[in-house]
Amino acid sequence: MAKKIIAVDGPAASGKGTLARRLAAHFDYAYLDTGALYRAVALTVINNGQDPSDTSAAVTAARELDMAQLTVPDFARALRTTQTGLAASIVAAEPDVRAAILAAQRQFGQTPPDGKQGAILDGRDIGTVVCPNADKKLFITARAHVRAERRWKELVTQDARLTLASVLADVEARDARDTNRATAPMKQAEDAHLLDTSDLSIEEAFAAALALVDG
Ligand code: C5P
């Protein structure tokens, strides 16, 4: 029987990662954070002393991406910084970078690991490009100020100098780059359910997401 696929897309800090993880736990499906792949490509380029806007460096890093790195603690920590997020949105605009990691994402959806009966992928283009035939599609969003505040609360515990204004600027810069790029821009698929989490608690957002997936 074909495995179930749930696509969860949306902008930075919309809550899509938390919701996708919780949905995966609820249904006992495999979960793939596709943003981490773009972050890993960007971090590899930076760690090699190269610039994320150096196309050939980014494409090489994408073609040689080693998924095992994602679980190495130091690497995993460095993936989550705002600098890596911004650099990820630069490498992600390069069509050959996207092409290099497309098959692995599709493979995850079609053949989820550990014999799971389904997969949940979160990102920007899952419902539109990676898994256009997904069984269910959600597009999670929230007002930019709300998203920036959530991200800032998370990050300020590691860097007390970080200001809300700078996080908001980063979130807006990333949204603009992700929405305006030519290849696989962030977009709500026509058949995706829209969920705005701005005024919802995590529990309320999860209940709403579950109702959309079950409906
Ligand atoms: O989801 P996350 O914020 O970790 O993603 C980091 C960056 O990776 C995004 O800003 C976007 O540029 C890129 N990305 C993408 N397509 C995806 C997932 C992430 O372009 N499916």
mmCIF file of C-alpha atoms and ligand atoms in Angstrom:
data_model
loop_
_atom_site.group_PDB
_atom_site.id
_atom_site.type_symbol
_atom_site.label_atom_id
_atom_site.label_comp_id
_atom_site.label_asym_id
_atom_site.label_seq_id
_atom_site.Cartn_x
_atom_site.Cartn_y
_atom_site.Cartn_z
ATOM 1 C CA MET A 1 0.000 0.000 0.000
ATOM 2 C CA ALA A 2 1.291 3.485 -0.848
ATOM 3 C CA LYS A 3 2.653 5.329 2.137
ATOM 4 C CA LYS A 4 0.845 8.444 3.334
ATOM 5 C CA ILE A 5 2.548 11.792 2.846
ATOM 6 C CA ILE A 6 1.717 14.987 4.708
ATOM 7 C CA ALA A 7 3.284 18.203 3.393
ATOM 8 C CA VAL A 8 3.739 21.069 5.845
ATOM 9 C CA ASP A 9 4.970 24.358 4.388
ATOM 10 C CA GLY A 10 5.225 27.902 5.637
ATOM 11 C CA PRO A 11 7.538 30.789 6.495
ATOM 12 C CA ALA A 12 10.259 30.922 9.162
ATOM 13 C CA ALA A 13 9.059 30.522 12.761
ATOM 14 C CA SER A 14 5.430 29.959 11.750
ATOM 15 C CA GLY A 15 5.302 26.937 14.042
ATOM 16 C CA LYS A 16 5.403 24.457 11.150
ATOM 17 C CA GLY A 17 8.333 22.470 12.590
ATOM 18 C CA THR A 18 6.679 22.001 15.979
ATOM 19 C CA LEU A 19 3.369 21.051 14.363
ATOM 20 C CA ALA A 20 4.980 18.688 11.854
ATOM 21 C CA ARG A 21 6.900 16.913 14.631
ATOM 22 C CA ARG A 22 3.786 16.572 16.754
ATOM 23 C CA LEU A 23 1.746 15.267 13.846
ATOM 24 C CA ALA A 24 4.499 12.743 13.085
ATOM 25 C CA ALA A 25 4.452 11.537 16.708
ATOM 26 C CA HIS A 26 0.638 11.366 16.685
ATOM 27 C CA PHE A 27 0.436 9.252 13.506
ATOM 28 C CA ASP A 28 3.739 7.415 14.119
ATOM 29 C CA TYR A 29 5.047 8.702 10.780
ATOM 30 C CA ALA A 30 8.647 9.528 9.869
ATOM 31 C CA TYR A 31 9.540 13.230 9.947
ATOM 32 C CA LEU A 32 11.926 15.192 7.718
ATOM 33 C CA ASP A 33 12.890 18.803 8.394
ATOM 34 C CA THR A 34 13.917 19.797 4.855
ATOM 35 C CA GLY A 35 15.089 23.231 6.044
ATOM 36 C CA ALA A 36 17.865 21.424 7.922
ATOM 37 C CA LEU A 37 19.182 20.124 4.574
ATOM 38 C CA TYR A 38 19.525 23.661 3.175
ATOM 39 C CA ARG A 39 21.007 24.803 6.482
ATOM 40 C CA ALA A 40 23.533 21.938 6.323
ATOM 41 C CA VAL A 41 24.559 22.908 2.790
ATOM 42 C CA ALA A 42 25.043 26.535 3.904
ATOM 43 C CA LEU A 43 26.960 25.565 7.040
ATOM 44 C CA THR A 44 29.275 23.265 5.087
ATOM 45 C CA VAL A 45 30.091 26.138 2.712
ATOM 46 C CA ILE A 46 30.756 28.475 5.667
ATOM 47 C CA ASN A 47 32.850 25.859 7.509
ATOM 48 C CA ASN A 48 34.956 25.464 4.348
ATOM 49 C CA GLY A 49 35.698 29.195 4.488
ATOM 50 C CA GLN A 50 33.587 29.855 1.396
ATOM 51 C CA ASP A 51 30.733 32.271 0.772
ATOM 52 C CA PRO A 52 27.102 31.024 0.614
ATOM 53 C CA SER A 53 26.614 33.110 -2.534
ATOM 54 C CA ASP A 54 29.447 31.167 -4.209
ATOM 55 C CA THR A 55 27.255 29.024 -6.443
ATOM 56 C CA SER A 56 29.761 26.325 -7.280
ATOM 57 C CA ALA A 57 30.744 25.898 -3.602
ATOM 58 C CA ALA A 58 27.067 25.567 -2.640
ATOM 59 C CA VAL A 59 26.289 23.091 -5.412
ATOM 60 C CA THR A 60 29.303 20.941 -4.483
ATOM 61 C CA ALA A 61 28.254 20.962 -0.817
ATOM 62 C CA ALA A 62 24.692 19.972 -1.798
ATOM 63 C CA ARG A 63 25.863 17.121 -4.042
ATOM 64 C CA GLU A 64 28.152 15.803 -1.304
ATOM 65 C CA LEU A 65 25.727 16.377 1.567
ATOM 66 C CA ASP A 66 26.154 13.748 4.264
ATOM 67 C CA MET A 67 22.896 13.343 6.176
ATOM 68 C CA ALA A 68 24.767 11.713 9.081
ATOM 69 C CA GLN A 69 26.269 15.133 9.883
ATOM 70 C CA LEU A 70 22.851 16.437 10.881
ATOM 71 C CA THR A 71 22.983 14.479 14.112
ATOM 72 C CA VAL A 72 26.524 15.495 15.129
ATOM 73 C CA PRO A 73 25.832 17.729 18.201
ATOM 74 C CA ASP A 74 28.124 20.677 17.318
ATOM 75 C CA PHE A 75 26.979 20.707 13.716
ATOM 76 C CA ALA A 76 23.318 20.371 14.735
ATOM 77 C CA ARG A 77 23.644 23.322 17.132
ATOM 78 C CA ALA A 78 25.303 25.526 14.520
ATOM 79 C CA LEU A 79 22.495 24.688 12.079
ATOM 80 C CA ARG A 80 19.967 26.553 14.217
ATOM 81 C CA THR A 81 21.603 30.023 14.321
ATOM 82 C CA THR A 82 20.090 33.002 12.486
ATOM 83 C CA GLN A 83 23.287 33.344 10.422
ATOM 84 C CA THR A 84 22.911 29.774 9.161
ATOM 85 C CA GLY A 85 19.215 30.395 8.444
ATOM 86 C CA LEU A 86 20.006 33.445 6.336
ATOM 87 C CA ALA A 87 22.849 31.641 4.558
ATOM 88 C CA ALA A 88 20.454 28.721 3.925
ATOM 89 C CA SER A 89 18.037 31.051 2.145
ATOM 90 C CA ILE A 90 20.919 32.174 -0.097
ATOM 91 C CA VAL A 91 22.014 28.656 -1.121
ATOM 92 C CA ALA A 92 18.336 27.601 -1.427
ATOM 93 C CA ALA A 93 17.775 30.138 -4.201
ATOM 94 C CA GLU A 94 20.250 28.257 -6.405
ATOM 95 C CA PRO A 95 18.343 25.815 -8.689
ATOM 96 C CA ASP A 96 21.225 23.293 -8.839
ATOM 97 C CA VAL A 97 21.367 23.150 -5.025
ATOM 98 C CA ARG A 98 17.638 22.385 -4.942
ATOM 99 C CA ALA A 99 17.985 19.791 -7.686
ATOM 100 C CA ALA A 100 20.821 18.059 -5.813
ATOM 101 C CA ILE A 101 18.687 17.354 -2.747
ATOM 102 C CA LEU A 102 15.301 16.815 -4.376
ATOM 103 C CA ALA A 103 15.581 13.057 -4.929
ATOM 104 C CA ALA A 104 16.533 12.365 -1.298
ATOM 105 C CA GLN A 105 13.466 14.277 -0.081
ATOM 106 C CA ARG A 106 11.127 12.445 -2.470
ATOM 107 C CA GLN A 107 12.676 9.131 -1.512
ATOM 108 C CA PHE A 108 12.028 9.894 2.165
ATOM 109 C CA GLY A 109 8.349 10.524 1.361
ATOM 110 C CA GLN A 110 7.904 7.434 -0.782
ATOM 111 C CA THR A 111 9.925 5.072 1.402
ATOM 112 C CA PRO A 112 9.918 6.421 4.943
ATOM 113 C CA PRO A 113 12.634 4.966 7.194
ATOM 114 C CA ASP A 114 12.041 2.349 9.908
ATOM 115 C CA GLY A 115 9.100 0.841 8.046
ATOM 116 C CA LYS A 116 6.818 3.754 8.985
ATOM 117 C CA GLN A 117 3.463 3.893 7.217
ATOM 118 C CA GLY A 118 3.784 7.550 6.333
ATOM 119 C CA ALA A 119 6.032 10.587 6.232
ATOM 120 C CA ILE A 120 5.690 14.224 7.137
ATOM 121 C CA LEU A 121 8.005 16.668 5.416
ATOM 122 C CA ASP A 122 8.189 20.315 6.356
ATOM 123 C CA GLY A 123 9.686 23.107 4.287
ATOM 124 C CA ARG A 124 8.745 25.748 1.742
ATOM 125 C CA ASP A 125 8.014 23.768 -1.433
ATOM 126 C CA ILE A 126 6.864 20.353 -0.208
ATOM 127 C CA GLY A 127 3.254 20.701 -1.366
ATOM 128 C CA THR A 128 4.175 22.441 -4.614
ATOM 129 C CA VAL A 129 7.371 20.739 -5.833
ATOM 130 C CA VAL A 130 8.747 17.929 -3.647
ATOM 131 C CA CYS A 131 5.499 16.023 -3.021
ATOM 132 C CA PRO A 132 2.788 17.622 -5.168
ATOM 133 C CA ASN A 133 0.677 14.460 -4.742
ATOM 134 C CA ALA A 134 0.843 14.496 -0.930
ATOM 135 C CA ASP A 135 -2.281 13.105 0.749
ATOM 136 C CA LYS A 136 -2.652 16.203 2.927
ATOM 137 C CA LYS A 137 -1.100 19.636 2.667
ATOM 138 C CA LEU A 138 -0.912 22.333 5.294
ATOM 139 C CA PHE A 139 0.419 25.854 4.877
ATOM 140 C CA ILE A 140 1.239 27.240 8.317
ATOM 141 C CA THR A 141 1.667 30.952 8.762
ATOM 142 C CA ALA A 142 1.629 33.715 11.379
ATOM 143 C CA ARG A 143 2.111 37.483 11.366
ATOM 144 C CA ALA A 144 5.775 38.470 10.908
ATOM 145 C CA HIS A 145 5.938 40.204 14.318
ATOM 146 C CA VAL A 146 4.591 37.147 16.088
ATOM 147 C CA ARG A 147 7.042 34.868 14.281
ATOM 148 C CA ALA A 148 9.987 37.148 15.061
ATOM 149 C CA GLU A 149 9.041 37.288 18.724
ATOM 150 C CA ARG A 150 8.838 33.487 18.956
ATOM 151 C CA ARG A 151 12.223 33.092 17.279
ATOM 152 C CA TRP A 152 13.766 35.840 19.425
ATOM 153 C CA LYS A 153 12.575 34.197 22.670
ATOM 154 C CA GLU A 154 14.212 30.968 21.525
ATOM 155 C CA LEU A 155 17.507 32.541 20.458
ATOM 156 C CA VAL A 156 17.996 35.130 23.206
ATOM 157 C CA THR A 157 18.618 32.337 25.713
ATOM 158 C CA GLN A 158 21.860 31.623 23.801
ATOM 159 C CA ASP A 159 22.781 35.203 22.888
ATOM 160 C CA ALA A 160 21.533 37.862 25.305
ATOM 161 C CA ARG A 161 22.602 40.690 22.955
ATOM 162 C CA LEU A 162 20.151 39.673 20.275
ATOM 163 C CA THR A 163 17.389 42.271 19.753
ATOM 164 C CA LEU A 164 13.835 41.600 18.630
ATOM 165 C CA ALA A 165 14.290 44.194 15.868
ATOM 166 C CA SER A 166 17.271 42.337 14.402
ATOM 167 C CA VAL A 167 15.402 39.011 14.485
ATOM 168 C CA LEU A 168 12.398 40.643 12.783
ATOM 169 C CA ALA A 169 14.700 42.037 10.083
ATOM 170 C CA ASP A 170 16.227 38.568 9.545
ATOM 171 C CA VAL A 171 12.808 36.914 9.358
ATOM 172 C CA GLU A 172 11.597 39.499 6.836
ATOM 173 C CA ALA A 173 14.762 39.214 4.731
ATOM 174 C CA ARG A 174 14.403 35.434 4.641
ATOM 175 C CA ASP A 175 10.672 35.623 3.787
ATOM 176 C CA ALA A 176 11.436 38.008 0.922
ATOM 177 C CA ARG A 177 14.203 35.813 -0.484
ATOM 178 C CA ASP A 178 12.133 32.606 -0.134
ATOM 179 C CA THR A 179 9.031 34.159 -1.699
ATOM 180 C CA ASN A 180 10.708 35.974 -4.577
ATOM 181 C CA ARG A 181 13.198 33.391 -5.831
ATOM 182 C CA ALA A 182 12.575 32.019 -9.313
ATOM 183 C CA THR A 183 12.889 28.305 -8.473
ATOM 184 C CA ALA A 184 10.418 26.648 -6.086
ATOM 185 C CA PRO A 185 9.436 29.839 -4.253
ATOM 186 C CA MET A 186 7.602 29.542 -0.945
ATOM 187 C CA LYS A 187 3.945 29.333 -1.948
ATOM 188 C CA GLN A 188 0.748 27.846 -0.615
ATOM 189 C CA ALA A 189 -0.240 24.941 -2.882
ATOM 190 C CA GLU A 190 -3.729 25.365 -4.339
ATOM 191 C CA ASP A 191 -4.958 22.320 -2.448
ATOM 192 C CA ALA A 192 -3.226 23.179 0.858
ATOM 193 C CA HIS A 193 -5.157 24.091 4.014
ATOM 194 C CA LEU A 194 -4.105 27.446 5.461
ATOM 195 C CA LEU A 195 -3.549 27.659 9.220
ATOM 196 C CA ASP A 196 -2.631 30.983 10.845
ATOM 197 C CA THR A 197 -1.099 30.290 14.274
ATOM 198 C CA SER A 198 -0.662 33.989 15.282
ATOM 199 C CA ASP A 199 -3.288 33.887 18.014
ATOM 200 C CA LEU A 200 -3.110 30.203 18.907
ATOM 201 C CA SER A 201 -1.248 28.376 21.678
ATOM 202 C CA ILE A 202 0.796 25.343 20.619
ATOM 203 C CA GLU A 203 -2.014 23.074 21.860
ATOM 204 C CA GLU A 204 -4.670 25.020 19.939
ATOM 205 C CA ALA A 205 -2.525 25.048 16.789
ATOM 206 C CA PHE A 206 -1.956 21.295 17.061
ATOM 207 C CA ALA A 207 -5.687 20.614 17.501
ATOM 208 C CA ALA A 208 -6.442 22.794 14.468
ATOM 209 C CA ALA A 209 -3.745 21.077 12.360
ATOM 210 C CA LEU A 210 -5.001 17.643 13.366
ATOM 211 C CA ALA A 211 -8.581 18.580 12.434
ATOM 212 C CA LEU A 212 -7.363 19.722 8.993
ATOM 213 C CA VAL A 213 -5.387 16.511 8.423
ATOM 214 C CA ASP A 214 -8.228 14.275 9.637
ATOM 215 C CA GLY A 215 -10.925 16.243 7.827
HETATM 216 O O1 C5P B 1 12.776 25.867 7.684
HETATM 217 P P1 C5P B 1 14.082 26.597 7.937
HETATM 218 O O2 C5P B 1 13.879 27.976 8.480
HETATM 219 O O3 C5P B 1 15.037 25.795 8.731
HETATM 220 O O4 C5P B 1 14.730 26.750 6.474
HETATM 221 C C1 C5P B 1 15.916 27.458 6.257
HETATM 222 C C2 C5P B 1 15.918 28.001 4.833
HETATM 223 O O5 C5P B 1 16.001 26.886 3.908
HETATM 224 C C3 C5P B 1 14.654 28.736 4.419
HETATM 225 O O6 C5P B 1 14.705 30.116 4.729
HETATM 226 C C4 C5P B 1 14.596 28.510 2.912
HETATM 227 O O7 C5P B 1 15.395 29.439 2.225
HETATM 228 C C5 C5P B 1 15.246 27.153 2.737
HETATM 229 N N1 C5P B 1 14.273 26.090 2.501
HETATM 230 C C6 C5P B 1 13.793 25.943 1.217
HETATM 231 N N2 C5P B 1 12.965 24.908 0.917
HETATM 232 C C7 C5P B 1 12.586 24.036 1.862
HETATM 233 C C8 C5P B 1 13.037 24.205 3.204
HETATM 234 C C9 C5P B 1 13.875 25.266 3.483
HETATM 235 O O8 C5P B 1 14.114 26.727 0.341
HETATM 236 N N3 C5P B 1 11.806 23.017 1.530
#
